[in-house]
């Protein structure tokens, strides 16, 4: 689906489903190097992640090396001795895509050269390197909606004029409510919560930030819940992410709810050393199909009482995905009447974590472990 054309530019890139990929920030912070990224790219292909849909490799903050004499932004020559185009070529040859990072201030969040005042020049530079996606942050910039709109629009327009399809991802403070104006500035996704951390509390916090925003998500414009910490186990390389880690059940919940919310799926763990459990979580094809479903609906939270959360996501073939989350500290027996969550009638029930049928009927009843999410696909019975 095309989202329309910006003045004087080409149509915006098609983003019919939430983008999927891997981002440098949680694992490497600003300590990034082209050799390491080439290895990650190869691991994306060899591990099956690329085939599962994770095709973007996003370079976050810290790649910048200032500007040259003509004010062209350049990568840090020590981190990227072969230049950015060579890395983009490496990715494209493997069917992958390159994402990069900048900021609407003079300096990025981590204090590196950013794009304010150089939007058109930088967009052209990114296009010349073969960049496919820009995460555009908003540190060191005025914190009001008017200024944010103007600065993001300047980059949105510049990307459209750059001569290349570059997906535009808004990353700004939540009080600026980018979901309300993201599409208008030419963005295809916008952050709806804080930085993700490798902690259960943070996962719940991010879910609560995003849960009420379902009306803003849809083909061409996605609510971004930030990176998945699945598989990090507290071992993020930077103080920004270093955490206590989560249990396998908690990582499964993160994957479940991100998929239900039609949020971009951005892995961030060490792809070269993924455990089988991590692979099964990140590459759960039945859940990814829910995330990528062409109807593009974000789940609605139909129940939010005490420990019980129930989310419902309509799917393009008439099925519904239903997620049942136990936020409590102890296992609980729950009964969910489908009519009570807007789904009258009888359904065939398929468990998307066990990958097997889970009975049929007008309700589901069972035990949900502490912090666990069950995800079912419901197909209406005649
Ligand atoms: C902000 C963003 C993060 C990351 C860092 C980089 O904190 O929210 O996702 O991009 O900046 O400095």
PDB file of N, CA, C and O in Angstrom, residues 39-51 54 91 94-96 271:
ATOM      1  N   UNK A  39      29.655 -10.171  10.601  1.00  0.00           N
ATOM      2  CA  UNK A  39      29.415 -11.493  11.219  1.00  0.00           C
ATOM      3  C   UNK A  39      27.948 -11.626  11.638  1.00  0.00           C
ATOM      4  O   UNK A  39      27.344 -12.681  11.484  1.00  0.00           O
ATOM      5  N   UNK A  40      27.378 -10.535  12.159  1.00  0.00           N
ATOM      6  CA  UNK A  40      25.960 -10.583  12.536  1.00  0.00           C
ATOM      7  C   UNK A  40      25.106 -10.845  11.290  1.00  0.00           C
ATOM      8  O   UNK A  40      24.188 -11.666  11.313  1.00  0.00           O
ATOM      9  N   UNK A  41      25.451 -10.154  10.206  1.00  0.00           N
ATOM     10  CA  UNK A  41      24.685 -10.330   8.965  1.00  0.00           C
ATOM     11  C   UNK A  41      24.725 -11.794   8.525  1.00  0.00           C
ATOM     12  O   UNK A  41      23.700 -12.384   8.167  1.00  0.00           O
ATOM     13  N   UNK A  42      25.902 -12.381   8.580  1.00  0.00           N
ATOM     14  CA  UNK A  42      26.024 -13.784   8.173  1.00  0.00           C
ATOM     15  C   UNK A  42      25.214 -14.675   9.119  1.00  0.00           C
ATOM     16  O   UNK A  42      24.550 -15.612   8.678  1.00  0.00           O
ATOM     17  N   UNK A  43      25.251 -14.333  10.424  1.00  0.00           N
ATOM     18  CA  UNK A  43      24.473 -15.125  11.393  1.00  0.00           C
ATOM     19  C   UNK A  43      22.967 -14.971  11.151  1.00  0.00           C
ATOM     20  O   UNK A  43      22.201 -15.903  11.377  1.00  0.00           O
ATOM     21  N   UNK A  44      22.559 -13.792  10.702  1.00  0.00           N
ATOM     22  CA  UNK A  44      21.123 -13.602  10.400  1.00  0.00           C
ATOM     23  C   UNK A  44      20.684 -14.605   9.345  1.00  0.00           C
ATOM     24  O   UNK A  44      19.600 -15.168   9.411  1.00  0.00           O
ATOM     25  N   UNK A  45      21.543 -14.807   8.367  1.00  0.00           N
ATOM     26  CA  UNK A  45      21.190 -15.729   7.284  1.00  0.00           C
ATOM     27  C   UNK A  45      21.315 -17.177   7.768  1.00  0.00           C
ATOM     28  O   UNK A  45      20.385 -17.975   7.634  1.00  0.00           O
ATOM     29  N   UNK A  46      22.473 -17.496   8.391  1.00  0.00           N
ATOM     30  CA  UNK A  46      22.741 -18.900   8.749  1.00  0.00           C
ATOM     31  C   UNK A  46      21.814 -19.433   9.830  1.00  0.00           C
ATOM     32  O   UNK A  46      21.466 -20.615   9.850  1.00  0.00           O
ATOM     33  N   UNK A  47      21.378 -18.572  10.743  1.00  0.00           N
ATOM     34  CA  UNK A  47      20.523 -19.029  11.856  1.00  0.00           C
ATOM     35  C   UNK A  47      19.078 -19.244  11.425  1.00  0.00           C
ATOM     36  O   UNK A  47      18.287 -19.791  12.182  1.00  0.00           O
ATOM     37  N   UNK A  48      18.726 -18.752  10.240  1.00  0.00           N
ATOM     38  CA  UNK A  48      17.329 -18.847   9.804  1.00  0.00           C
ATOM     39  C   UNK A  48      16.520 -17.602  10.146  1.00  0.00           C
ATOM     40  O   UNK A  48      15.345 -17.492   9.781  1.00  0.00           O
ATOM     41  N   UNK A  49      17.153 -16.656  10.854  1.00  0.00           N
ATOM     42  CA  UNK A  49      16.430 -15.422  11.217  1.00  0.00           C
ATOM     43  C   UNK A  49      15.953 -14.678   9.963  1.00  0.00           C
ATOM     44  O   UNK A  49      14.819 -14.207   9.910  1.00  0.00           O
ATOM     45  N   UNK A  50      16.825 -14.569   8.970  1.00  0.00           N
ATOM     46  CA  UNK A  50      16.438 -13.828   7.755  1.00  0.00           C
ATOM     47  C   UNK A  50      15.250 -14.501   7.082  1.00  0.00           C
ATOM     48  O   UNK A  50      14.280 -13.847   6.686  1.00  0.00           O
ATOM     49  N   UNK A  51      15.309 -15.810   6.997  1.00  0.00           N
ATOM     50  CA  UNK A  51      14.212 -16.543   6.362  1.00  0.00           C
ATOM     51  C   UNK A  51      12.915 -16.377   7.153  1.00  0.00           C
ATOM     52  O   UNK A  51      11.818 -16.336   6.578  1.00  0.00           O
ATOM     53  N   UNK A  54      13.380 -11.587   9.583  1.00  0.00           N
ATOM     54  CA  UNK A  54      14.227 -10.533  10.183  1.00  0.00           C
ATOM     55  C   UNK A  54      15.272 -10.113   9.149  1.00  0.00           C
ATOM     56  O   UNK A  54      16.380 -10.658   9.118  1.00  0.00           O
ATOM     57  N   UNK A  91      25.204  -6.521   2.810  1.00  0.00           N
ATOM     58  CA  UNK A  91      23.855  -6.912   3.262  1.00  0.00           C
ATOM     59  C   UNK A  91      22.952  -7.212   2.066  1.00  0.00           C
ATOM     60  O   UNK A  91      22.264  -8.241   2.033  1.00  0.00           O
ATOM     61  N   UNK A  94      23.156 -10.457   0.418  1.00  0.00           N
ATOM     62  CA  UNK A  94      22.582 -11.571   1.191  1.00  0.00           C
ATOM     63  C   UNK A  94      21.071 -11.434   1.379  1.00  0.00           C
ATOM     64  O   UNK A  94      20.474 -12.133   2.211  1.00  0.00           O
ATOM     65  N   UNK A  95      20.456 -10.528   0.665  1.00  0.00           N
ATOM     66  CA  UNK A  95      19.010 -10.340   0.773  1.00  0.00           C
ATOM     67  C   UNK A  95      18.601  -9.575   2.012  1.00  0.00           C
ATOM     68  O   UNK A  95      17.434  -9.591   2.408  1.00  0.00           O
ATOM     69  N   UNK A  96      19.574  -8.904   2.649  1.00  0.00           N
ATOM     70  CA  UNK A  96      19.276  -8.137   3.864  1.00  0.00           C
ATOM     71  C   UNK A  96      19.214  -6.650   3.520  1.00  0.00           C
ATOM     72  O   UNK A  96      19.543  -6.240   2.407  1.00  0.00           O
ATOM     73  N   UNK A 271      23.231 -12.812  18.089  1.00  0.00           N
ATOM     74  CA  UNK A 271      22.731 -13.797  17.119  1.00  0.00           C
ATOM     75  C   UNK A 271      23.749 -14.906  16.845  1.00  0.00           C
ATOM     76  O   UNK A 271      23.396 -15.960  16.326  1.00  0.00           O
TER      77      UNK A 271
END
